[in-house]
Amino acid sequence: AIAACADCHTPGALLGKPEMDKLYSGGSVGLQIPELGTFFPPNLTPDNDTGLGKWSEDDIVKAIRTGMRPNGSQIAPVMPVAWYAKLSDEDAHAIAAYLKSLAPISNKVLGPFGPNETPTGPYQPTVFPPQPAASPAPAQ
């Protein structure tokens, strides 16, 4: 709860109606980042096919802290790795042990979708406001 993992990784949570019987089994709402794509939060339960079942606790700690999966690929940039990188060894390993202790839930999430692909599920776009025009340099 303190790390707020369920906020994104539980179906319905981003809609204000978390499905608590599917806690941590993957988000049902994607997060869209301009020019990068739309990413649906993955299943964090130890399901072997759709979750973290084949990951070790050390794999999970590395992913939390560095944003790198065991295969060397990058986790979606919406994951707040910069914040989680500051976790103590004890706290990072406690999160990993907790996730490995959950009952496996089979839930394959949608995506990811590239920047030119249309997501097939609900998503929240990230909108950047227009940048103000640069002011001319003052005359000398």
C-alpha atoms as a printed R data frame, in Angstrom:
    type eleno elety resid chain resno       x       y       z
1   ATOM     1    CA   ALA     A     1   0.000   0.000   0.000
2   ATOM     2    CA   ILE     A     2   2.785   2.455   0.819
3   ATOM     3    CA   ALA     A     3   4.413   2.050  -2.605
4   ATOM     4    CA   ALA     A     4   0.991   2.554  -4.294
5   ATOM     5    CA   CYS     A     5   1.466  -0.416  -6.653
6   ATOM     6    CA   ALA     A     6  -2.236  -1.302  -6.538
7   ATOM     7    CA   ASP     A     7  -3.183   2.157  -7.817
8   ATOM     8    CA   CYS     A     8  -2.073   1.223 -11.327
9   ATOM     9    CA   HIS     A     9  -1.695  -2.571 -11.223
10  ATOM    10    CA   THR     A    10  -5.241  -3.485 -10.095
11  ATOM    11    CA   PRO     A    11  -8.137  -3.696 -12.588
12  ATOM    12    CA   GLY     A    12 -10.573  -0.814 -12.150
13  ATOM    13    CA   ALA     A    13  -8.349   1.146  -9.756
14  ATOM    14    CA   LEU     A    14  -7.748   4.035 -12.159
15  ATOM    15    CA   LEU     A    15 -11.519   4.193 -12.704
16  ATOM    16    CA   GLY     A    16 -12.184   4.519  -8.972
17  ATOM    17    CA   LYS     A    17 -13.604   0.984  -8.708
18  ATOM    18    CA   PRO     A    18 -10.715  -1.360  -7.871
19  ATOM    19    CA   GLU     A    19 -11.492  -5.052  -8.259
20  ATOM    20    CA   MET     A    20  -9.993  -6.140  -4.945
21  ATOM    21    CA   ASP     A    21 -10.372  -9.843  -5.780
22  ATOM    22    CA   LYS     A    22  -7.874  -9.174  -8.622
23  ATOM    23    CA   LEU     A    23  -5.423  -7.092  -6.592
24  ATOM    24    CA   TYR     A    24  -2.112  -6.508  -8.428
25  ATOM    25    CA   SER     A    25  -3.198  -8.618 -11.426
26  ATOM    26    CA   GLY     A    26  -2.697  -5.798 -13.952
27  ATOM    27    CA   GLY     A    27  -4.354  -2.508 -14.771
28  ATOM    28    CA   SER     A    28  -7.376  -2.193 -17.022
29  ATOM    29    CA   VAL     A    29  -6.643   1.430 -17.971
30  ATOM    30    CA   GLY     A    30  -3.624   2.294 -20.077
31  ATOM    31    CA   LEU     A    31  -1.422   5.332 -19.695
32  ATOM    32    CA   GLN     A    32  -0.578   7.085 -22.951
33  ATOM    33    CA   ILE     A    33   2.644   9.030 -23.401
34  ATOM    34    CA   PRO     A    34   2.949  11.190 -26.538
35  ATOM    35    CA   GLU     A    35   5.391   9.807 -29.106
36  ATOM    36    CA   LEU     A    36   6.002   6.661 -27.016
37  ATOM    37    CA   GLY     A    37   2.698   4.792 -26.905
38  ATOM    38    CA   THR     A    38   0.084   3.482 -24.513
39  ATOM    39    CA   PHE     A    39   1.082   1.170 -21.692
40  ATOM    40    CA   PHE     A    40  -1.188  -0.985 -19.538
41  ATOM    41    CA   PRO     A    41   0.204  -1.787 -16.066
42  ATOM    42    CA   PRO     A    42   1.258  -5.459 -16.028
43  ATOM    43    CA   ASN     A    43   0.236  -8.301 -13.766
44  ATOM    44    CA   LEU     A    44   2.402  -8.347 -10.629
45  ATOM    45    CA   THR     A    45   1.087 -11.633  -9.225
46  ATOM    46    CA   PRO     A    46   3.286 -14.737  -9.480
47  ATOM    47    CA   ASP     A    47   1.298 -16.225 -12.367
48  ATOM    48    CA   ASN     A    48   3.797 -18.027 -14.622
49  ATOM    49    CA   ASP     A    49   2.163 -17.060 -17.917
50  ATOM    50    CA   THR     A    50   0.837 -13.530 -17.376
51  ATOM    51    CA   GLY     A    51   2.657 -12.272 -14.285
52  ATOM    52    CA   LEU     A    52   5.944 -12.401 -12.394
53  ATOM    53    CA   GLY     A    53   5.912 -16.140 -11.698
54  ATOM    54    CA   LYS     A    54   9.175 -16.791 -13.565
55  ATOM    55    CA   TRP     A    55  10.926 -13.781 -12.025
56  ATOM    56    CA   SER     A    56  13.128 -14.145  -8.933
57  ATOM    57    CA   GLU     A    57  12.892 -11.706  -6.047
58  ATOM    58    CA   ASP     A    58  16.189 -10.213  -7.249
59  ATOM    59    CA   ASP     A    59  14.671  -9.747 -10.733
60  ATOM    60    CA   ILE     A    60  11.766  -7.839  -9.176
61  ATOM    61    CA   VAL     A    61  14.078  -5.656  -7.077
62  ATOM    62    CA   LYS     A    62  16.162  -4.828 -10.157
63  ATOM    63    CA   ALA     A    63  13.030  -3.936 -12.135
64  ATOM    64    CA   ILE     A    64  11.686  -1.724  -9.346
65  ATOM    65    CA   ARG     A    65  14.978   0.109  -8.928
66  ATOM    66    CA   THR     A    66  16.322   0.328 -12.480
67  ATOM    67    CA   GLY     A    67  13.352  -0.153 -14.781
68  ATOM    68    CA   MET     A    68  14.982  -3.161 -16.447
69  ATOM    69    CA   ARG     A    69  13.302  -6.543 -16.928
70  ATOM    70    CA   PRO     A    70  15.276  -9.785 -16.510
71  ATOM    71    CA   ASN     A    71  15.614  -9.994 -20.320
72  ATOM    72    CA   GLY     A    72  17.236  -6.532 -20.397
73  ATOM    73    CA   SER     A    73  14.295  -4.674 -21.918
74  ATOM    74    CA   GLN     A    74  13.076  -1.405 -20.449
75  ATOM    75    CA   ILE     A    75   9.904  -1.190 -18.369
76  ATOM    76    CA   ALA     A    76   7.363   1.362 -19.629
77  ATOM    77    CA   PRO     A    77   8.485   4.904 -18.797
78  ATOM    78    CA   VAL     A    78   5.313   5.583 -16.792
79  ATOM    79    CA   MET     A    79   6.745   3.447 -13.973
80  ATOM    80    CA   PRO     A    80   8.168   5.865 -11.345
81  ATOM    81    CA   VAL     A    81  11.572   4.171 -11.240
82  ATOM    82    CA   ALA     A    82  13.368   7.326 -10.060
83  ATOM    83    CA   TRP     A    83  11.326   7.252  -6.860
84  ATOM    84    CA   TYR     A    84  11.579   3.499  -6.290
85  ATOM    85    CA   ALA     A    85  15.345   3.585  -6.928
86  ATOM    86    CA   LYS     A    86  15.667   5.236  -3.521
87  ATOM    87    CA   LEU     A    87  14.116   2.316  -1.616
88  ATOM    88    CA   SER     A    88  16.351   0.675   0.959
89  ATOM    89    CA   ASP     A    89  17.528  -2.865   0.253
90  ATOM    90    CA   GLU     A    90  15.231  -4.090   3.004
91  ATOM    91    CA   ASP     A    91  12.161  -2.309   1.610
92  ATOM    92    CA   ALA     A    92  12.809  -3.305  -2.021
93  ATOM    93    CA   HIS     A    93  13.251  -6.962  -1.041
94  ATOM    94    CA   ALA     A    94  10.154  -6.814   1.181
95  ATOM    95    CA   ILE     A    95   8.067  -5.626  -1.798
96  ATOM    96    CA   ALA     A    96   9.497  -8.420  -3.971
97  ATOM    97    CA   ALA     A    97   8.830 -11.058  -1.290
98  ATOM    98    CA   TYR     A    98   5.284  -9.772  -0.840
99  ATOM    99    CA   LEU     A    99   4.563  -9.929  -4.587
100 ATOM   100    CA   LYS     A   100   5.957 -13.476  -4.780
101 ATOM   101    CA   SER     A   101   3.718 -14.479  -1.821
102 ATOM   102    CA   LEU     A   102   0.471 -13.499  -3.563
103 ATOM   103    CA   ALA     A   103  -1.865 -16.043  -5.085
104 ATOM   104    CA   PRO     A   104  -1.230 -16.226  -8.842
105 ATOM   105    CA   ILE     A   105  -3.978 -14.641 -10.945
106 ATOM   106    CA   SER     A   106  -4.051 -15.261 -14.678
107 ATOM   107    CA   ASN     A   107  -4.693 -11.896 -16.323
108 ATOM   108    CA   LYS     A   108  -3.051 -10.870 -19.585
109 ATOM   109    CA   VAL     A   109  -3.223  -7.102 -19.892
110 ATOM   110    CA   LEU     A   110  -3.578  -5.228 -23.163
111 ATOM   111    CA   GLY     A   111  -0.713  -3.738 -25.132
112 ATOM   112    CA   PRO     A   112   1.686  -2.212 -25.188
113 ATOM   113    CA   PHE     A   113   0.632  -0.058 -28.110
114 ATOM   114    CA   GLY     A   114   3.096   1.986 -30.134
115 ATOM   115    CA   PRO     A   115   2.611   5.703 -30.753
116 ATOM   116    CA   ASN     A   116   0.837   5.067 -34.087
117 ATOM   117    CA   GLU     A   117  -1.367   2.239 -32.813
118 ATOM   118    CA   THR     A   118  -4.891   2.599 -31.466
119 ATOM   119    CA   PRO     A   119  -5.323   1.122 -27.968
120 ATOM   120    CA   THR     A   120  -8.122  -1.437 -27.722
121 ATOM   121    CA   GLY     A   121  -9.007  -0.560 -24.134
122 ATOM   122    CA   PRO     A   122  -9.587   2.561 -22.073
123 ATOM   123    CA   TYR     A   123  -6.577   4.790 -21.528
124 ATOM   124    CA   GLN     A   124  -5.607   8.097 -20.005
125 ATOM   125    CA   PRO     A   125  -3.692  10.420 -22.320
126 ATOM   126    CA   THR     A   126  -0.894  12.585 -21.018
127 ATOM   127    CA   VAL     A   127  -1.413  16.091 -22.353
128 ATOM   128    CA   PHE     A   128   1.368  18.636 -22.307
129 ATOM   129    CA   PRO     A   129   0.281  22.272 -22.409
130 ATOM   130    CA   PRO     A   130   1.605  24.382 -25.282
131 ATOM   131    CA   GLN     A   131   4.909  26.014 -24.533
132 ATOM   132    CA   PRO     A   132   4.833  29.809 -24.469
133 ATOM   133    CA   ALA     A   133   6.705  31.543 -27.269
134 ATOM   134    CA   ALA     A   134  10.213  32.546 -26.319
135 ATOM   135    CA   SER     A   135  10.528  36.195 -25.406
136 ATOM   136    CA   PRO     A   136  12.840  38.191 -27.644
137 ATOM   137    CA   ALA     A   137  16.155  39.134 -26.097
138 ATOM   138    CA   PRO     A   138  16.170  42.645 -24.672
139 ATOM   139    CA   ALA     A   139  17.817  45.286 -26.863
140 ATOM   140    CA   GLN     A   140  21.307  46.249 -25.790
